[in-house]
């Protein structure tokens, strides 16, 4: 892909504090509420997602983890609001690289992102114990503390600034705290291209005794971002 072609994709010069809704998570990770009721779940890094807030309201046992949680709820809400506007400008410039079936338009996307941010920060204020600060690739949890771990829009997406070694160390740590299954979504970078070292990562995990598969999901917004990596013990 040429430099000119790449310029049409959403460009992010920072890792932003932005989040998805509970419904998006259910579609991104192929989840159903009945299964989640029986699992102890970790969302990492969770960012400004409302998954933990909504899941908790349904009686589910979900913990959110992110390096941003060292800051106050108010600081995160202000940063998140700024980041939503920053991201919307980028999406508007590159809207042809997105699938507009889940969201009607950029304004609808903005509403979803602000809704997730508001629900996340409100829940964080009410239930701070559900939001654990940590800097990957190290997590403050016990071995196999969670049945299921979900990791969205971080690994693979920022491959231009996070090298393969970081990816392997982070996945290893996520698996350390996971008893059954780790799911990572999506498998593309910010330009919509499949992570260049994904096959090497899969081979390494397979050699370590894990079952690894790429699974198509029903959610796609960023073009080509429609597949998750499922890693089972």
PDB file of N, CA and C in Angstrom, residues 15 28 40 50-51 53 56 72 86 94 96 98 133 135 159 192 213 221 229:
ATOM      1  N   UNK A  15      -2.407   6.506  21.983  1.00  0.00           N
ATOM      2  CA  UNK A  15      -3.361   5.481  22.386  1.00  0.00           C
ATOM      3  C   UNK A  15      -4.460   6.210  23.137  1.00  0.00           C
ATOM      4  N   UNK A  28     -18.556  -8.505  19.086  1.00  0.00           N
ATOM      5  CA  UNK A  28     -17.130  -8.612  18.772  1.00  0.00           C
ATOM      6  C   UNK A  28     -16.548  -9.943  19.210  1.00  0.00           C
ATOM      7  N   UNK A  40     -16.116 -15.996  35.422  1.00  0.00           N
ATOM      8  CA  UNK A  40     -15.414 -14.862  36.023  1.00  0.00           C
ATOM      9  C   UNK A  40     -14.577 -14.259  34.905  1.00  0.00           C
ATOM     10  N   UNK A  50     -18.051   0.220  28.313  1.00  0.00           N
ATOM     11  CA  UNK A  50     -19.123   0.067  29.299  1.00  0.00           C
ATOM     12  C   UNK A  50     -19.473  -1.397  29.539  1.00  0.00           C
ATOM     13  N   UNK A  51     -18.673  -2.312  29.024  1.00  0.00           N
ATOM     14  CA  UNK A  51     -18.949  -3.738  29.177  1.00  0.00           C
ATOM     15  C   UNK A  51     -19.031  -4.139  30.646  1.00  0.00           C
ATOM     16  N   UNK A  53     -19.566  -2.261  33.314  1.00  0.00           N
ATOM     17  CA  UNK A  53     -20.698  -1.611  33.972  1.00  0.00           C
ATOM     18  C   UNK A  53     -22.004  -2.334  33.674  1.00  0.00           C
ATOM     19  N   UNK A  56     -22.047  -5.975  35.072  1.00  0.00           N
ATOM     20  CA  UNK A  56     -22.231  -5.971  36.527  1.00  0.00           C
ATOM     21  C   UNK A  56     -23.688  -5.736  36.894  1.00  0.00           C
ATOM     22  N   UNK A  72      -8.096   9.805  38.135  1.00  0.00           N
ATOM     23  CA  UNK A  72      -9.427   9.954  38.705  1.00  0.00           C
ATOM     24  C   UNK A  72     -10.499   9.792  37.641  1.00  0.00           C
ATOM     25  N   UNK A  86     -11.569  13.763  19.020  1.00  0.00           N
ATOM     26  CA  UNK A  86     -10.355  13.548  18.215  1.00  0.00           C
ATOM     27  C   UNK A  86     -10.561  12.385  17.245  1.00  0.00           C
ATOM     28  N   UNK A  94     -11.921   9.471   7.000  1.00  0.00           N
ATOM     29  CA  UNK A  94     -11.654   8.151   6.403  1.00  0.00           C
ATOM     30  C   UNK A  94     -12.892   7.275   6.420  1.00  0.00           C
ATOM     31  N   UNK A  96     -14.868   6.122   4.322  1.00  0.00           N
ATOM     32  CA  UNK A  96     -15.022   5.074   3.317  1.00  0.00           C
ATOM     33  C   UNK A  96     -14.287   3.794   3.704  1.00  0.00           C
ATOM     34  N   UNK A  98     -14.730   2.339   6.564  1.00  0.00           N
ATOM     35  CA  UNK A  98     -15.519   1.758   7.641  1.00  0.00           C
ATOM     36  C   UNK A  98     -16.823   1.198   7.102  1.00  0.00           C
ATOM     37  N   UNK A 133      -5.954  -0.713  38.001  1.00  0.00           N
ATOM     38  CA  UNK A 133      -4.884  -0.155  37.178  1.00  0.00           C
ATOM     39  C   UNK A 133      -3.727  -1.135  37.030  1.00  0.00           C
ATOM     40  N   UNK A 135      -0.068  -1.919  34.208  1.00  0.00           N
ATOM     41  CA  UNK A 135       0.694  -1.616  33.012  1.00  0.00           C
ATOM     42  C   UNK A 135       1.151  -2.913  32.364  1.00  0.00           C
ATOM     43  N   UNK A 159       0.522  -2.140  16.278  1.00  0.00           N
ATOM     44  CA  UNK A 159       1.752  -2.862  15.940  1.00  0.00           C
ATOM     45  C   UNK A 159       2.843  -1.944  15.404  1.00  0.00           C
ATOM     46  N   UNK A 192      -6.004  -1.518   8.763  1.00  0.00           N
ATOM     47  CA  UNK A 192      -6.900  -2.576   8.318  1.00  0.00           C
ATOM     48  C   UNK A 192      -6.188  -3.785   7.760  1.00  0.00           C
ATOM     49  N   UNK A 213      -7.153 -20.479  17.363  1.00  0.00           N
ATOM     50  CA  UNK A 213      -7.944 -20.410  16.138  1.00  0.00           C
ATOM     51  C   UNK A 213      -8.385 -18.975  15.857  1.00  0.00           C
ATOM     52  N   UNK A 221     -16.689  -2.911  12.018  1.00  0.00           N
ATOM     53  CA  UNK A 221     -16.798  -1.471  11.785  1.00  0.00           C
ATOM     54  C   UNK A 221     -15.591  -1.001  10.984  1.00  0.00           C
ATOM     55  N   UNK A 229      -9.010 -13.769  17.732  1.00  0.00           N
ATOM     56  CA  UNK A 229      -8.121 -14.887  18.030  1.00  0.00           C
ATOM     57  C   UNK A 229      -8.624 -15.538  19.312  1.00  0.00           C
TER      58      UNK A 229
END
